CSV table of C-alpha atoms in Angstrom, one decimal:
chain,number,residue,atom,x,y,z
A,16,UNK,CA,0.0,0.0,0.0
A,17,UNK,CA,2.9,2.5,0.8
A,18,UNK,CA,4.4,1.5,-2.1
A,19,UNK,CA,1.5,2.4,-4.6
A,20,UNK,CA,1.0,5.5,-2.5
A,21,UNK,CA,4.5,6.4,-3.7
A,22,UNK,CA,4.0,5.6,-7.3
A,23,UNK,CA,0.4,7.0,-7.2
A,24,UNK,CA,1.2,10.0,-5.7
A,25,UNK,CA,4.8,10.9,-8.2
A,26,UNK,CA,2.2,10.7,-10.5
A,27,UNK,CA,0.0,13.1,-9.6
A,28,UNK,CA,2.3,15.3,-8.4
A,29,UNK,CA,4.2,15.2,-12.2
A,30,UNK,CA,1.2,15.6,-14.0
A,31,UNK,CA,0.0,18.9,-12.1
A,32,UNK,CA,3.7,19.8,-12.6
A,33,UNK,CA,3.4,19.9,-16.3
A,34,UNK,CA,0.0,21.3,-16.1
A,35,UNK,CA,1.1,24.7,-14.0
A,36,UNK,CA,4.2,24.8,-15.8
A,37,UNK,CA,2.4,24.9,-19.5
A,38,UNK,CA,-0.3,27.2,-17.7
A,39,UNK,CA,2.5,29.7,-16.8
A,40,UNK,CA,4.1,29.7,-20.0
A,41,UNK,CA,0.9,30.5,-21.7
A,42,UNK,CA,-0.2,32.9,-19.5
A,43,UNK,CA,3.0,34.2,-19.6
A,44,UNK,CA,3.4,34.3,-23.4
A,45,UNK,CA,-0.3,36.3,-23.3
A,46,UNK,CA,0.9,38.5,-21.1
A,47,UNK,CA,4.0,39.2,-23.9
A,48,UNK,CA,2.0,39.4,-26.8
A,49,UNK,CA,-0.8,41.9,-25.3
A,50,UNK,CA,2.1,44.1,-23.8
A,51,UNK,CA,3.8,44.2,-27.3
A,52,UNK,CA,-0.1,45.1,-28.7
A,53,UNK,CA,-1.9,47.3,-26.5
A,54,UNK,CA,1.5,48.3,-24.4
A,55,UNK,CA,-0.3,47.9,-21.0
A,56,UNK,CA,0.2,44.4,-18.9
A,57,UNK,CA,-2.4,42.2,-17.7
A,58,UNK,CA,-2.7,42.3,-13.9
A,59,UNK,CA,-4.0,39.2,-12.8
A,60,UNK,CA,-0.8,37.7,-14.9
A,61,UNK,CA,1.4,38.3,-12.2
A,62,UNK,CA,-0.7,37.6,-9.2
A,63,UNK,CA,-1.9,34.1,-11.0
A,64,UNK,CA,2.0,33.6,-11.9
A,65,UNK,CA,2.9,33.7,-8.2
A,66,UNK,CA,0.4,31.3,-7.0
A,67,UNK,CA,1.7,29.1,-10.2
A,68,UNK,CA,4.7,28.9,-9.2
A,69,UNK,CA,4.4,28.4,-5.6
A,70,UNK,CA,2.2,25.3,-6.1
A,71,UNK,CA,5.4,24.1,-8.5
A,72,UNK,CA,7.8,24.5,-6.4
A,73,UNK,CA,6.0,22.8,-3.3
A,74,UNK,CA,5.0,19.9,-5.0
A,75,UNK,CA,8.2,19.1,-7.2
A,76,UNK,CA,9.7,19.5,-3.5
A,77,UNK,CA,7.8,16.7,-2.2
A,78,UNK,CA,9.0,14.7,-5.6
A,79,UNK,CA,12.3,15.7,-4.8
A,80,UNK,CA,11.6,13.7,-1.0
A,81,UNK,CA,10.0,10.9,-2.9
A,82,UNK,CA,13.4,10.2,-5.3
A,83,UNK,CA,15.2,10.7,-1.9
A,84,UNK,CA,17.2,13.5,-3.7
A,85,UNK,CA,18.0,15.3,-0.6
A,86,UNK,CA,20.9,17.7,-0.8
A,87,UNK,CA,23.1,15.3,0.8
A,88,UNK,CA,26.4,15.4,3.1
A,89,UNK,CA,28.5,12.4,4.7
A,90,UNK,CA,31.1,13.9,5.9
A,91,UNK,CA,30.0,13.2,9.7
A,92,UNK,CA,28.4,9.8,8.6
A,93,UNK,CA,31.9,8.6,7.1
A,94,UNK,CA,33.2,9.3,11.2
A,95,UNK,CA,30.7,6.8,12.2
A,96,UNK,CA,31.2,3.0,12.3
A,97,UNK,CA,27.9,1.3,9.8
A,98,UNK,CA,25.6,0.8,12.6
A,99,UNK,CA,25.1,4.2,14.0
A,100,UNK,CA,25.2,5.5,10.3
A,101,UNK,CA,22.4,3.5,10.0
A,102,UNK,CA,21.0,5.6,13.2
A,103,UNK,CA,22.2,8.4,12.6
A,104,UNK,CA,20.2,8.5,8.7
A,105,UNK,CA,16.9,7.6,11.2
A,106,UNK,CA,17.3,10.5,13.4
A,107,UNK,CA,18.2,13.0,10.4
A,108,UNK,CA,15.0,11.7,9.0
A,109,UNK,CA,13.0,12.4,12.4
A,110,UNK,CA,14.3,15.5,12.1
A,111,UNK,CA,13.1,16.0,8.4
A,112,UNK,CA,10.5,14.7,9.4
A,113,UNK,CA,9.4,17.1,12.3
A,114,UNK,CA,10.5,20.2,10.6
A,115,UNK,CA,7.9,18.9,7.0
A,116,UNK,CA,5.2,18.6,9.7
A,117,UNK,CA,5.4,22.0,11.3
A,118,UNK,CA,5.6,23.6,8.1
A,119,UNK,CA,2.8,21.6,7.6
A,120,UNK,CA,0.6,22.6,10.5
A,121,UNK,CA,1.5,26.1,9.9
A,122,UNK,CA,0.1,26.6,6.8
A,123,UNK,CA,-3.1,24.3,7.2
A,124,UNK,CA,-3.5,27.2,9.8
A,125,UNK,CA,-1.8,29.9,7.7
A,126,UNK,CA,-5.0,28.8,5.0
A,127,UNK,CA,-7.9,29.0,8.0
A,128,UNK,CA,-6.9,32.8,8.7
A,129,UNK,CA,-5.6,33.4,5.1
A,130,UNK,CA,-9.3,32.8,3.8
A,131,UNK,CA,-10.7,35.8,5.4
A,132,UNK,CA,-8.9,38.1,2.9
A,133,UNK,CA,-9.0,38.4,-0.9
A,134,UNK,CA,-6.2,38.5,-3.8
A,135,UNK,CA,-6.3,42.1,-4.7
A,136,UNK,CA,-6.7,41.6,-8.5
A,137,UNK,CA,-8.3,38.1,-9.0
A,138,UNK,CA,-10.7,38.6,-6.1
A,139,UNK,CA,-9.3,34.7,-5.0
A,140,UNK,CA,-9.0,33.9,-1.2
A,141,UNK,CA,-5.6,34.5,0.0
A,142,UNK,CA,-5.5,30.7,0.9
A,143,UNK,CA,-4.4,30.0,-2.5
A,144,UNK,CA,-1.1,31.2,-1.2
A,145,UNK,CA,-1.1,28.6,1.4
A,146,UNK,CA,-2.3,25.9,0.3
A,147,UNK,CA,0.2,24.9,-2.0
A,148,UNK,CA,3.1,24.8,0.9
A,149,UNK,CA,0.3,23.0,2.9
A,150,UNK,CA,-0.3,20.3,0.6
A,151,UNK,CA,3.2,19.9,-0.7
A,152,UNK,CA,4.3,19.5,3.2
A,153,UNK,CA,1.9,17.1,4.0
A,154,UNK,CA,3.2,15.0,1.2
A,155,UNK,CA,7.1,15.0,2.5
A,156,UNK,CA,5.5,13.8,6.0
A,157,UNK,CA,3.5,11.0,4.6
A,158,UNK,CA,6.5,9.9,2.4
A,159,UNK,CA,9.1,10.8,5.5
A,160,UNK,CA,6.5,8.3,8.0
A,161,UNK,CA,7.0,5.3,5.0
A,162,UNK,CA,10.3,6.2,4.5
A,163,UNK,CA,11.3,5.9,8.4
A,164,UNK,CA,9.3,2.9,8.6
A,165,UNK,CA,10.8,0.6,6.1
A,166,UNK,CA,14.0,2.0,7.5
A,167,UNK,CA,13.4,0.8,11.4
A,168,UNK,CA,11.9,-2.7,9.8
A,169,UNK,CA,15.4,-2.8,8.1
A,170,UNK,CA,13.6,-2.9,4.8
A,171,UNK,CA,16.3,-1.6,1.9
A,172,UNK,CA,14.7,1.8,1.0
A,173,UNK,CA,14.5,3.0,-2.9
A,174,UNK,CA,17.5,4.4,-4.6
A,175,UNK,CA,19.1,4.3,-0.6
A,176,UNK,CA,22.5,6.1,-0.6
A,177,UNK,CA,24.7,5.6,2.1
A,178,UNK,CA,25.1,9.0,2.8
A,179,UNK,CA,23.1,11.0,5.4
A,180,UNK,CA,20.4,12.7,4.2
A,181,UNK,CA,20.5,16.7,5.5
């Protein structure tokens, strides 16, 4: 089941990737064209842009923690002898782990206040700001939990690199 959540979710995650990317290209390339037309901008371009690429970034982030393609160090893990590299890769991921879930908390409230206010030009709650970090967080925590899990069974994780994630 955690496997397929893994697959399923990459998935998703890649397909609303190339979705917002195409949808800021275009709306980008409007925003060109009726500049080089009428010589006046769009608004709502750059307001929609920001919220475009927030949700990007976000979710390839929690891609990024589903390849396991940390930034990575092992400068202190090489010190250690196998065995407390081993634990010392766990508590790294705790501490991924924690940090993903605060952020995580903070915007799920971040979007409860955030919907009282409006966008100024599309009129959108400001929850759309949120939301992305929010959902894109929750993800790294859920992968994190199955990640940590299969690595205290002793279960040989995907693409596993013997160096310490950071």
């Amino acid at each position: 089941m955690a496997q397929a959540y893994l697959r399923i979710s990459a998935s998703v995650i890649q397909a609303i990737a190339i979705i917002v990317l195409a949808s800021m290209v275009a709306i980008n390339t409007a925003e060109i064209v009726h500049r080089v037309l009428f010589t006046n901008s769009l608004n709502w371009v750059q307001e929609l842009s920001l919220v475009l690429a927030m949700t990007l970034y976000f979710l390839v982030y929690a891609l990024i923690a589903k390849r396991q393609e940390y930034i990575r160090i092992n400068l202190v893990a090489r010190l250690l002898r196998p065995d407390w590299q081993r634990r010392f890769s766990m508590l790294v991921r705790v501490v991924i782990l924690v940090f993903h879930a605060l952020v995580a908390w903070y915007a799920v409230r971040a979007v409860e206040f955030a919907a009282m206010f409006e966008t100024p030009i599309l009129g959108w709650g400001e929850w759309v700001y949120y939301l992305p970090l929010a959902v894109g967080c929750t993800d790294i925590v859920v992968t994190e939990l199955i990640y940590l899990a299969w690595q205290w069974r002793g279960i040989a994780l995907p693409e596993e690199r013997s160096e310490v994630l950071t």
